[in-house]
Coordinates of C-alpha atoms in Angstrom, one line a residue:
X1 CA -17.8 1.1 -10.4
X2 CA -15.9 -2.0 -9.8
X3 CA -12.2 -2.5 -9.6
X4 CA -9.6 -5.3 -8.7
X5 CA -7.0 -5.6 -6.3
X6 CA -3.6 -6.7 -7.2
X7 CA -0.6 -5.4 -5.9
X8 CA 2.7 -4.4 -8.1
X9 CA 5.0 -7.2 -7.0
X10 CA 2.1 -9.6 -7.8
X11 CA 2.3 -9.1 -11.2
X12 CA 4.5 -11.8 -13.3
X13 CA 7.3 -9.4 -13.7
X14 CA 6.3 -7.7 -9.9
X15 CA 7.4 -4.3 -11.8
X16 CA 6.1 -1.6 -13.1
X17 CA 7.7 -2.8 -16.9
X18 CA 5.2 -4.0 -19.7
X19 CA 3.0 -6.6 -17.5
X20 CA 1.6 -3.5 -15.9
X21 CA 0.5 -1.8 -18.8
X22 CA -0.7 -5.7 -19.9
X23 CA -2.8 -5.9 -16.6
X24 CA -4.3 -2.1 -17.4
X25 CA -5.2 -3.9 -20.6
X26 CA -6.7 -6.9 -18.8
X27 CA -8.9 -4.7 -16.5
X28 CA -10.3 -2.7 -19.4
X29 CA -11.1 -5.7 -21.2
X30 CA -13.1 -7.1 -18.2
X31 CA -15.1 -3.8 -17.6
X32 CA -13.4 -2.7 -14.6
X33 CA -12.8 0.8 -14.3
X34 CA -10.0 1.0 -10.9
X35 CA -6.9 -1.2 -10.1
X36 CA -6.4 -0.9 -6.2
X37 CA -2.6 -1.2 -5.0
X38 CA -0.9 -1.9 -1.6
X39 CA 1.6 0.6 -0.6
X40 CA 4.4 0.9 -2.8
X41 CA 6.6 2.4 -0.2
X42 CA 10.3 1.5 0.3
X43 CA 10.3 -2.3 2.4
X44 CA 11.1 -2.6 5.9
X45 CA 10.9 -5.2 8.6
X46 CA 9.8 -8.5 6.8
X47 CA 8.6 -7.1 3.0
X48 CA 5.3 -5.8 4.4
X49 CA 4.4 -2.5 2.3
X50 CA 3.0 -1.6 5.7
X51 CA 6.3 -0.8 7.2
X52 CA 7.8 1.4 4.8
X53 CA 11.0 3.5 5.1
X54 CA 9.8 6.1 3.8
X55 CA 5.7 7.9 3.7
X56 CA 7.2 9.0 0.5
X57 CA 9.5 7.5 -1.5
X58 CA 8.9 4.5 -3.8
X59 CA 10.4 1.0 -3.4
X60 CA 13.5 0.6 -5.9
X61 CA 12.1 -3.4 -6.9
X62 CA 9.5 -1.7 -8.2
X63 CA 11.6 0.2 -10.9
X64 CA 11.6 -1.7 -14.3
X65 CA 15.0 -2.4 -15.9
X66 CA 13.3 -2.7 -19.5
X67 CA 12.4 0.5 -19.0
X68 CA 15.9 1.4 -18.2
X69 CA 17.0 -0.7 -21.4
X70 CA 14.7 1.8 -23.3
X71 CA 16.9 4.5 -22.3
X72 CA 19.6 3.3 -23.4
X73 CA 21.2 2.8 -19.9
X74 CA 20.8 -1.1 -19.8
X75 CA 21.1 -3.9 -22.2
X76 CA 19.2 -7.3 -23.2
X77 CA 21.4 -9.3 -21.7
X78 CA 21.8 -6.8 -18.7
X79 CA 18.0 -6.5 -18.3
X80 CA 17.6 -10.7 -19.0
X81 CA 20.4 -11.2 -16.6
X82 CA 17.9 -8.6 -13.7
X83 CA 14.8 -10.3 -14.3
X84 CA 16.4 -13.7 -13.4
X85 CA 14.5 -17.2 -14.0
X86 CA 10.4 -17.5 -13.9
X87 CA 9.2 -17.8 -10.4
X88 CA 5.9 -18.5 -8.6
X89 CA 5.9 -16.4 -6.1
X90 CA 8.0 -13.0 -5.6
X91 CA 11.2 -12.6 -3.5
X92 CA 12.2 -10.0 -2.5
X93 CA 16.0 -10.6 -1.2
X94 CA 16.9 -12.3 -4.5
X95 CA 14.8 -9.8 -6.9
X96 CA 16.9 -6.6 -4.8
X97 CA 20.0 -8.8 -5.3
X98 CA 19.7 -9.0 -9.3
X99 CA 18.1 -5.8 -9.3
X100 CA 20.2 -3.2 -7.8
X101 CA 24.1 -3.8 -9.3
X102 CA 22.1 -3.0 -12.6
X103 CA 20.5 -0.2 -11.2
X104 CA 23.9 1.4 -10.3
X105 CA 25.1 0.5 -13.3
X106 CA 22.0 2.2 -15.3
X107 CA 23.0 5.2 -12.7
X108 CA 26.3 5.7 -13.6
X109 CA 25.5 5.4 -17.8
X110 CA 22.5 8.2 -17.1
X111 CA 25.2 10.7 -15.7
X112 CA 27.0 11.0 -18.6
X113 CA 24.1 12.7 -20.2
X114 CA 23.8 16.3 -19.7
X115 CA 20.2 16.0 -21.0
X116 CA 19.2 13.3 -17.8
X117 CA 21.3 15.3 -15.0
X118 CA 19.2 18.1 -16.0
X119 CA 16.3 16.3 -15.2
X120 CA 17.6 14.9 -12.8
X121 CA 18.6 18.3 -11.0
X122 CA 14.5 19.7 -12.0
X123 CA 13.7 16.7 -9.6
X124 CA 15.2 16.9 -7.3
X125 CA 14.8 21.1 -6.7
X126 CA 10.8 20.2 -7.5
X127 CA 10.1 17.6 -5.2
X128 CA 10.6 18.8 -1.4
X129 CA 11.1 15.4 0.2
X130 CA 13.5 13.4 -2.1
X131 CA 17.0 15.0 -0.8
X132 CA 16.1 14.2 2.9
X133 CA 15.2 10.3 1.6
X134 CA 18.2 10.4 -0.1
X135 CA 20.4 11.6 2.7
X136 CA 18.9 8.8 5.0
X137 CA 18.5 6.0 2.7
X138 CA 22.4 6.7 1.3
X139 CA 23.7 6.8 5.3
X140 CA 21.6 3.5 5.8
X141 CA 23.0 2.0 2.9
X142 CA 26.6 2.8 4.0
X143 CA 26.2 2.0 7.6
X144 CA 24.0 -0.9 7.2
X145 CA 22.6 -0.2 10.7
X146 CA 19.3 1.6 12.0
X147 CA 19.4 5.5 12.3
X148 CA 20.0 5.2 15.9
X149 CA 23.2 3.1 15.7
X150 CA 24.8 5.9 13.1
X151 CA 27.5 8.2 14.1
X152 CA 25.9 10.5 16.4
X153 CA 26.2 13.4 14.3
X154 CA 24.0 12.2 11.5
X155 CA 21.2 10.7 14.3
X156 CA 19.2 13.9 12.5
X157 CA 19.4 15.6 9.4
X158 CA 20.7 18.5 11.2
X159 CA 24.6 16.6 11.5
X160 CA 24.7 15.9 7.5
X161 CA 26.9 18.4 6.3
X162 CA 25.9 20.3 3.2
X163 CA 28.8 19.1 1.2
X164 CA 29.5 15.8 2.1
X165 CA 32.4 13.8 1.4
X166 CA 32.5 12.2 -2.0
X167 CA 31.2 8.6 -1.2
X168 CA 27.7 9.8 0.6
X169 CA 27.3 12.3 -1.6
X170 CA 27.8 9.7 -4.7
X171 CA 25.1 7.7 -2.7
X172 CA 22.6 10.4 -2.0
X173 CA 22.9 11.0 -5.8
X174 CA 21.9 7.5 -6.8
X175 CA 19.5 7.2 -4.3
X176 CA 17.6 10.6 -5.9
X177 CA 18.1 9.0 -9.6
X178 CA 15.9 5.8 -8.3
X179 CA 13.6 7.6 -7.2
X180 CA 13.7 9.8 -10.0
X181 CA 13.1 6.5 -12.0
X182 CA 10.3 5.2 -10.0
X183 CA 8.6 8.5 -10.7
X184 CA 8.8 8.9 -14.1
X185 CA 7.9 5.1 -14.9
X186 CA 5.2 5.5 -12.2
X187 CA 4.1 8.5 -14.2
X188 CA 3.6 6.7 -17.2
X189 CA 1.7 3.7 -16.1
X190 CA -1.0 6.5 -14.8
X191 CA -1.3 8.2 -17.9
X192 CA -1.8 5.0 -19.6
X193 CA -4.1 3.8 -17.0
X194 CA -6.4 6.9 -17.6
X195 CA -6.2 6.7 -21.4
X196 CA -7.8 3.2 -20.8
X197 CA -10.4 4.5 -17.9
X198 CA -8.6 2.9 -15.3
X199 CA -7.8 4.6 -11.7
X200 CA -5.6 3.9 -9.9
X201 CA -6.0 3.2 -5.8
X202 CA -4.0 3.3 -3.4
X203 CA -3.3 2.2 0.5
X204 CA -2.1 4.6 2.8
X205 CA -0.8 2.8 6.2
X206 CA -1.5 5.3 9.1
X207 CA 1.8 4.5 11.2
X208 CA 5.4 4.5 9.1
X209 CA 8.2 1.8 10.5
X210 CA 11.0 3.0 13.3
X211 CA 13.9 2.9 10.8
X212 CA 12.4 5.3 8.2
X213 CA 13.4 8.6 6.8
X214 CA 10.1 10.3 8.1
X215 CA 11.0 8.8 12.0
X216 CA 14.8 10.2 11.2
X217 CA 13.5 13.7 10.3
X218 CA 10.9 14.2 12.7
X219 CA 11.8 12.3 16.2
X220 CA 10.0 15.0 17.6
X221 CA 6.5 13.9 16.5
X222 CA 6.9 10.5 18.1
X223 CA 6.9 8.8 21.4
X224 CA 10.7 8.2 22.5
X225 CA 11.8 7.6 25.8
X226 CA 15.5 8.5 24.6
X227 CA 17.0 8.6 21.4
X228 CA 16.3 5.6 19.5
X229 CA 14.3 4.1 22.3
X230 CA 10.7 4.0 21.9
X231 CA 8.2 4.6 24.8
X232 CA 5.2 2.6 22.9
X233 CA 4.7 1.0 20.0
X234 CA 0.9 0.4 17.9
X235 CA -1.1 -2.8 17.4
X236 CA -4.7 -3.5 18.1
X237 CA -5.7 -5.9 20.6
X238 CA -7.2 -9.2 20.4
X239 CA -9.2 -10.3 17.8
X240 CA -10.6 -12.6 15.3
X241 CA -7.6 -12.3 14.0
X242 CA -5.0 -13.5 16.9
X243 CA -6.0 -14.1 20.4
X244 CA -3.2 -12.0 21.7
X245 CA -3.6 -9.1 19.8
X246 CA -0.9 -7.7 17.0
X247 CA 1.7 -6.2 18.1
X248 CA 2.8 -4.1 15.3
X249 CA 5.8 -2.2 16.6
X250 CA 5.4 0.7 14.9
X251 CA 6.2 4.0 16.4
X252 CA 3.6 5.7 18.1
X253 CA 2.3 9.7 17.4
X254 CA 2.5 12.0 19.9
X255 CA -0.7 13.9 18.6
X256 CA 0.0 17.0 21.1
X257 CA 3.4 17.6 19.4
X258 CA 1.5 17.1 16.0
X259 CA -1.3 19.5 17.1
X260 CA 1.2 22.2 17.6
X261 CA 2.6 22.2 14.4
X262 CA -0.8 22.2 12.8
X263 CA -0.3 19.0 11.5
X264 CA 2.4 20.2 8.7
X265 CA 3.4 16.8 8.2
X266 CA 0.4 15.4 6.9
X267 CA -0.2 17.8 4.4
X268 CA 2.6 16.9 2.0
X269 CA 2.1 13.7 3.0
X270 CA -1.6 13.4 1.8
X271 CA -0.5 15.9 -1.1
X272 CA 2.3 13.3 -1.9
X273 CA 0.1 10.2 -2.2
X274 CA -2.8 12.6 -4.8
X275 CA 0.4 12.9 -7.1
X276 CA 1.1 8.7 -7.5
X277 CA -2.9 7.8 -7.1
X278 CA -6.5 9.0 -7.9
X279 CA -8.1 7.9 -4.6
X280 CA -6.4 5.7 -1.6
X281 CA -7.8 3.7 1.0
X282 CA -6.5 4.7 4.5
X283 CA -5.1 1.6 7.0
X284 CA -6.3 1.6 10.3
X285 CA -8.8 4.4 10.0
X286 CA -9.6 3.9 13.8
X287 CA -6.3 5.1 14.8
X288 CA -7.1 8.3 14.1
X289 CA -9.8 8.4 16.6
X290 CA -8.0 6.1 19.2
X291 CA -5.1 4.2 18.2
X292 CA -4.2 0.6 20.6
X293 CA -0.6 2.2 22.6
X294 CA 1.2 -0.6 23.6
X295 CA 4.1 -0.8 26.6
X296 CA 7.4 -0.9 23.9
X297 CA 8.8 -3.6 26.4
X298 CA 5.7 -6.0 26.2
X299 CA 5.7 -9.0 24.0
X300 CA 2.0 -9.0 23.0
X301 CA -0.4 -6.2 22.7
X302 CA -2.5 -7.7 25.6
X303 CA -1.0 -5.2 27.7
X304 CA -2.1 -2.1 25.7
X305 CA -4.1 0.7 26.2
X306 CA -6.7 3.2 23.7
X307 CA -5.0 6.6 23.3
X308 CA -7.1 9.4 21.9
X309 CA -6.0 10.5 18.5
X310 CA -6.5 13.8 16.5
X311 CA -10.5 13.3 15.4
X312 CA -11.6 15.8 12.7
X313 CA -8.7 18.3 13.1
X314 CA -6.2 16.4 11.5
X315 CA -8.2 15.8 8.5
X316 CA -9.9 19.6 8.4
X317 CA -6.5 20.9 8.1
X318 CA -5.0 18.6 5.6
X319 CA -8.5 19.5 3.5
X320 CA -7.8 23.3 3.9
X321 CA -5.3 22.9 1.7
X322 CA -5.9 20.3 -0.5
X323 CA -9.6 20.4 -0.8
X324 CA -11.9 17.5 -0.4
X325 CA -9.5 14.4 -0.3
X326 CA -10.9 11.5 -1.8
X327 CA -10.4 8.6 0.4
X328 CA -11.6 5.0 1.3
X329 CA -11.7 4.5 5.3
X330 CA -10.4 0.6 6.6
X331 CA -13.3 0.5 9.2
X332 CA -12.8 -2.9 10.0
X333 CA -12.1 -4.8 13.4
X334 CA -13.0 -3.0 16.6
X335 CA -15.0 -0.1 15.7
X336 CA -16.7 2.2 18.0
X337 CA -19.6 4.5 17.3
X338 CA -17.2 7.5 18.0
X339 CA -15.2 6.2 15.0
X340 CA -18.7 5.5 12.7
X341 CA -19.3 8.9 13.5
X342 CA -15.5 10.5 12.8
X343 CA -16.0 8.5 9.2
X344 CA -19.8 9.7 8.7
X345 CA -19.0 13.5 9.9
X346 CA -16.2 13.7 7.0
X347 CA -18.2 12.1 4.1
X348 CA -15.6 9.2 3.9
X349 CA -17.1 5.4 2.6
X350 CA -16.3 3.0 4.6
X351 CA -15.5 -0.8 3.8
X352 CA -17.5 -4.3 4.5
X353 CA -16.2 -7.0 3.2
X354 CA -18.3 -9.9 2.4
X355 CA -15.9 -12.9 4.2
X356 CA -17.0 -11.0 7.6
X357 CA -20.8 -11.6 6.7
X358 CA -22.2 -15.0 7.6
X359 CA -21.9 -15.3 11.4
X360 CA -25.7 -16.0 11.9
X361 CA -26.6 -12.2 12.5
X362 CA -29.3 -10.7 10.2
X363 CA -28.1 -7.2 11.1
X364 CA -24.8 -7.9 10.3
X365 CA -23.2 -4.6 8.3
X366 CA -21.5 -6.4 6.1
X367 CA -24.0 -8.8 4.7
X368 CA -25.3 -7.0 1.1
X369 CA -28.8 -6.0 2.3
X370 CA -27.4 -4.2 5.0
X371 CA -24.3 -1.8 2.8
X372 CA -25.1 1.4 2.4
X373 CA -24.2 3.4 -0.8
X374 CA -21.2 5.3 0.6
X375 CA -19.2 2.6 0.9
X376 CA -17.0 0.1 -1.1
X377 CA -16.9 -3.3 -1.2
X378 CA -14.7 -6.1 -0.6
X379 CA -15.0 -10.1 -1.2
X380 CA -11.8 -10.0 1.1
X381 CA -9.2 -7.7 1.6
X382 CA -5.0 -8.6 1.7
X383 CA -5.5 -9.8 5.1
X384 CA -7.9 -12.6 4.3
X385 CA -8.2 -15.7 3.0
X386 CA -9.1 -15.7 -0.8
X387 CA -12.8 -16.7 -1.0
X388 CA -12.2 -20.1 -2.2
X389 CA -9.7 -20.8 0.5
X390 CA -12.0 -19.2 3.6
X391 CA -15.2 -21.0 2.4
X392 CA -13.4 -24.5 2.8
X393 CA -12.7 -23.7 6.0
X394 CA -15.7 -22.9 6.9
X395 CA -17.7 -24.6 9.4
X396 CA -20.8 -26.2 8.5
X397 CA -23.4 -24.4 9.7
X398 CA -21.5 -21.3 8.2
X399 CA -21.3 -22.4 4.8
X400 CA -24.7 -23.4 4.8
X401 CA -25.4 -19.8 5.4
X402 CA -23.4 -18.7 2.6
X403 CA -25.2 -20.7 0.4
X404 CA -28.9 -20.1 1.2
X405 CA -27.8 -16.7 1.4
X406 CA -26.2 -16.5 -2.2
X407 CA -28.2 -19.3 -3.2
X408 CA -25.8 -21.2 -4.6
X409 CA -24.6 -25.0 -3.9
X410 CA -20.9 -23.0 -3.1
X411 CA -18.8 -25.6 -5.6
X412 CA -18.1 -21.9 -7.5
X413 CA -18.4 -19.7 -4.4
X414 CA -16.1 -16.9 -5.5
X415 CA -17.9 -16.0 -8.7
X416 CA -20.9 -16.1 -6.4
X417 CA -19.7 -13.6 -4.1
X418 CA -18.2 -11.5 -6.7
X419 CA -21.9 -11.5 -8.0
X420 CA -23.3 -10.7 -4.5
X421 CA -20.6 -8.0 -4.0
X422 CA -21.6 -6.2 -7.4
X423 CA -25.1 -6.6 -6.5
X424 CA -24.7 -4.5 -3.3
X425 CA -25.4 -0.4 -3.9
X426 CA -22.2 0.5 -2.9
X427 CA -21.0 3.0 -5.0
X428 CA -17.5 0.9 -5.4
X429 CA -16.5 -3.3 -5.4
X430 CA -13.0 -4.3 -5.2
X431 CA -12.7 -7.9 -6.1
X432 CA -8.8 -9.4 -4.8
X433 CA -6.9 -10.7 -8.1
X434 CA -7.3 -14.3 -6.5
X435 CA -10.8 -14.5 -6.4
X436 CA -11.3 -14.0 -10.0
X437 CA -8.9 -16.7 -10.8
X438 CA -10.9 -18.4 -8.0
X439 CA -7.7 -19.6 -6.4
X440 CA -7.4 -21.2 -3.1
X441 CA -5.1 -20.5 0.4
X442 CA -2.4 -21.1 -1.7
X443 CA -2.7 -17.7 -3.3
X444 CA -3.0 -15.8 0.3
X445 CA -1.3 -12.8 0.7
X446 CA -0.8 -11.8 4.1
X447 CA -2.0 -13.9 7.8
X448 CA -2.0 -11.1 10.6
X449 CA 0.0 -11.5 13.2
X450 CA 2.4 -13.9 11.3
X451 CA 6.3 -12.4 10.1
X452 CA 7.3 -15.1 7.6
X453 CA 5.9 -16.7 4.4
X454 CA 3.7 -13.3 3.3
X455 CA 3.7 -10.9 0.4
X456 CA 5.2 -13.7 -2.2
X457 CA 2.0 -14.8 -4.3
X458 CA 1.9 -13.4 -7.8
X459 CA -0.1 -14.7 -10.9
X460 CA 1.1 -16.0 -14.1
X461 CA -0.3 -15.0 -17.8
X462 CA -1.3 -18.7 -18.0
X463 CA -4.3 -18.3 -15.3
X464 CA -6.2 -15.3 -17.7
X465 CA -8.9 -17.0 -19.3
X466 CA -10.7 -15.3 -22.4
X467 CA -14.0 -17.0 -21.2
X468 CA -13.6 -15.7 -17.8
X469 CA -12.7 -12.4 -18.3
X470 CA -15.7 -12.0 -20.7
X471 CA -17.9 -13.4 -17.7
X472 CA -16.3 -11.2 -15.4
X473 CA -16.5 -8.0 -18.0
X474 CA -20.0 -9.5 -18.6
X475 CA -21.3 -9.4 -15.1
X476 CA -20.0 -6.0 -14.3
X477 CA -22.6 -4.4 -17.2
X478 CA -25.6 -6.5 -15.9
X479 CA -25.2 -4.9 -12.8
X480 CA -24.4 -1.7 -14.1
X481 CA -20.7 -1.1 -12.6
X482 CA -19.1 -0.7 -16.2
X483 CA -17.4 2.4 -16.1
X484 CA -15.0 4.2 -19.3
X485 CA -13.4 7.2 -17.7
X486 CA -10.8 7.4 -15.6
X487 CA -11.7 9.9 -12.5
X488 CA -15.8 10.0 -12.6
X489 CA -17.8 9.9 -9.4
X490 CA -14.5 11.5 -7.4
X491 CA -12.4 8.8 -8.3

């Protein structure tokens, strides 16, 4: 199989409105047979999908207003007026800006139609964790302020009264029609995607952000020193990546609380992200054999510490109930042979990405003749450099690898490695959007360790080429990855 990723606000529209279903088109017509996603979470802290408000809920950008037009709830000039002038790059702010006053008003059209609160209602009684979301996101919205600054009787869903005054419950309402939205246009795109033998992938971050609805619910599952006031935070240490570490700031587990519950939180949570995807690559794999614990007060995550996590349990008992979970494990970084053999005992593939292959070392797992079949395959990943843009700043001796290795002369490097990555027997290659357009750093999507400047780059319609989508379609058959069902081999 072999699959591209892209993520939703990348698209030209960055929603899940016609240029979806266009780019489900695009990927059929270049043989690929999955479409990998980052999370599609609610944001948090700077954009990252990695620091959602919610394990959950989807983010309301993500809903598209022609859609809403469609049912009747918005108009042209409504929906012309949302979508706002043709940009390069996606932004966030200004997008939510346009975005939600037509949402509200799409809201308050919908509830004049029994038919839709109907739906509405079936929803909302059918789908466990959208009324707690809705409670939290409604009392953020209101207070504007973190959970922990709210009145101290809603500090836990235990203080929100069942009936709540007229304005929170108005807001708890809207908040369950977004979502509601989001669902049903989510819904559709996968149905489509499978007419066209596409699956759909997607990333599963193992740590949600501080001011999230999951963090609200269940303070009792996380490290607190006091209300509000966090003990540790994650992060890995120092890598190639930054010299002090990253210091992620995400709440940390407490895995004994967890373990006494029988891990009933990651059940619906694993059973929640099977309904939106066909198979999903979990961030951070590592963390759940040892996750980097790092001193909340510290600056850097020089100062941290590795803190056993939950091994096979955690996953045993999510499996017990939903069968074998078909899952991609991020492997990448600082991995021990405990955490090789965590991955290896549970039948999960791992990842090796080809950008981590050239450093002189002929045993080095990610260079194609070392891959093993049970795993999937990367050019780069959201965290690197596109090909084009790593392989200019390569050093010399390094990109003379690369090319006796590929060999190529490296003036088209990133159809080169897309070749090499298709070559490999892993059972699955993901090739990153940018390196089919072969684009260079200015197409990057995220640097580690940096909080400004990421998440923005998105593609235009102009950059498809006929000529190189047939090559691209092309070389997936020679190397037998074309695939024309939706779901085979597990996926």
């Amino acid at each position: 199989m072999a699959g591209v990723l892209l993520h939703v606000t990348s698209l030209p529209s960055s929603d899940l409105g016609a240029d979806a279903f266009r780019f489900v088109d695009y990927l059929a017509a270049a043989g690929q047979s999955a479409w990998q996603v980052l999370p599609v979470g609610p944001l948090g802290p700077g954009n990252s999908p990695y620091a959602a408000r919610s394990a959950f809920a989807g983010e309301p950008v993500l809903v598209s207003l022609e859609r809403l037009q469609q049912r009747g709830w918005l108009t042209e000039d409504e929906v012309s007026e949302g979508c706002g002038p043709a940009s390069a790059t996606f932004d966030f702010e200004q997008t939510l800006a346009r975005k939600e006053p037509l949402l509200r008003r799409a809201f308050a059209r919908a509830v004049e139609s029994q038919a839709c609160m109907s739906e509405l209602d079936t929803f909302e009684r059918t789908r466990a964790w959208v009324h707690r979301f809705a409670v939290f996101f409604a009392l953020r919205q209101l207070s504007g302020e973190g959970w922990w600054e709210w009145e101290e009787r809603f500090r836990s869903p235990e203080g929100v009264p069942e009936r709540p005054n007229t304005a929170l419950a108005d807001e708890i309402r809207y908040q369950v029609f977004v979502q509601w939205c989001f669902e049903t246009q989510w819904h559709s795109l996968r149905e489509y995607a499978h007419s066209r033998g596409i699956s759909l992938i997607g990333d599963l971050p193992i740590f949600v952000d501080v001011d999230s609805a999951d963090v609200w619910a269940n303070q009792r599952l996380f490290k607190f020193s006091a209300p509000g006031e966090l003990s540790v935070v994650s992060g890995v240490p120092p890598d190639l990546f930054s010299a002090t570490g990253q210091r992620w700031g995400n709440p940390v587990y407490d895995w004994d609380a967890m373990r006494a519950e029988g891990y009933r939180w990651w059940v619906p949570r694993f059973r929640r992200t099977f309904e939106l995807f066909d198979a999903v690559r979990v961030d951070h794999f590592r963390g759940f054999e040892a996750s980097w614990e790092i001193p909340a007060e510290a600056e850097t995550a020089e100062a941290g510490c590795w803190v056993a996590g939950p091994g096979r349990a955690l996953f045993e008992r999510v499996e017990s109930e939903l069968g074998h979970l078909p899952l991609i494990v991020e492997d990448l970084g600082l991995i021990t042979p405990e955490v090789r053999s965590l991955r290896d005992s549970l039948g999960y593939p791992g990842m090796t990405v080809l950008q981590f292959a050239f450093d002189g070392d002929t045993q080095n797992p990610h260079l194609p003749h070392n891959h093993v079949s049970n795993s999937v395959v990367y050019t780069g990943t959201h965290d690197n450099d596109t090909t084009r843009g790593w392989f200019d700043r390569l050093p010399e001796w390094e990109r003379d690898h690369v090319r006796r290795y590929l060999s190529c002369d490296g003036h088209d490097v990133a159809s080169d490695m897309i070749r090499a990555a298709y070559g490999s027997v892993a059972q699955l290659a993901i090739v990153p959007m940018q390196d089919i357009l072969s684009l260079g750093s200015e197409a990057r999507m995220n640097c580690p360790g940096t909080s400004t400047g990421n998440w923005t780059w998105r593609f235009t319609w102009e950059q498809i080429d006929d000529g190189r989508t047939g090559w691209l379609r092309e070389t997936t058959a020679v190397h037998g990855r074309v695939q024309t069902t939706a779901g085979d081999d597990g996926w």
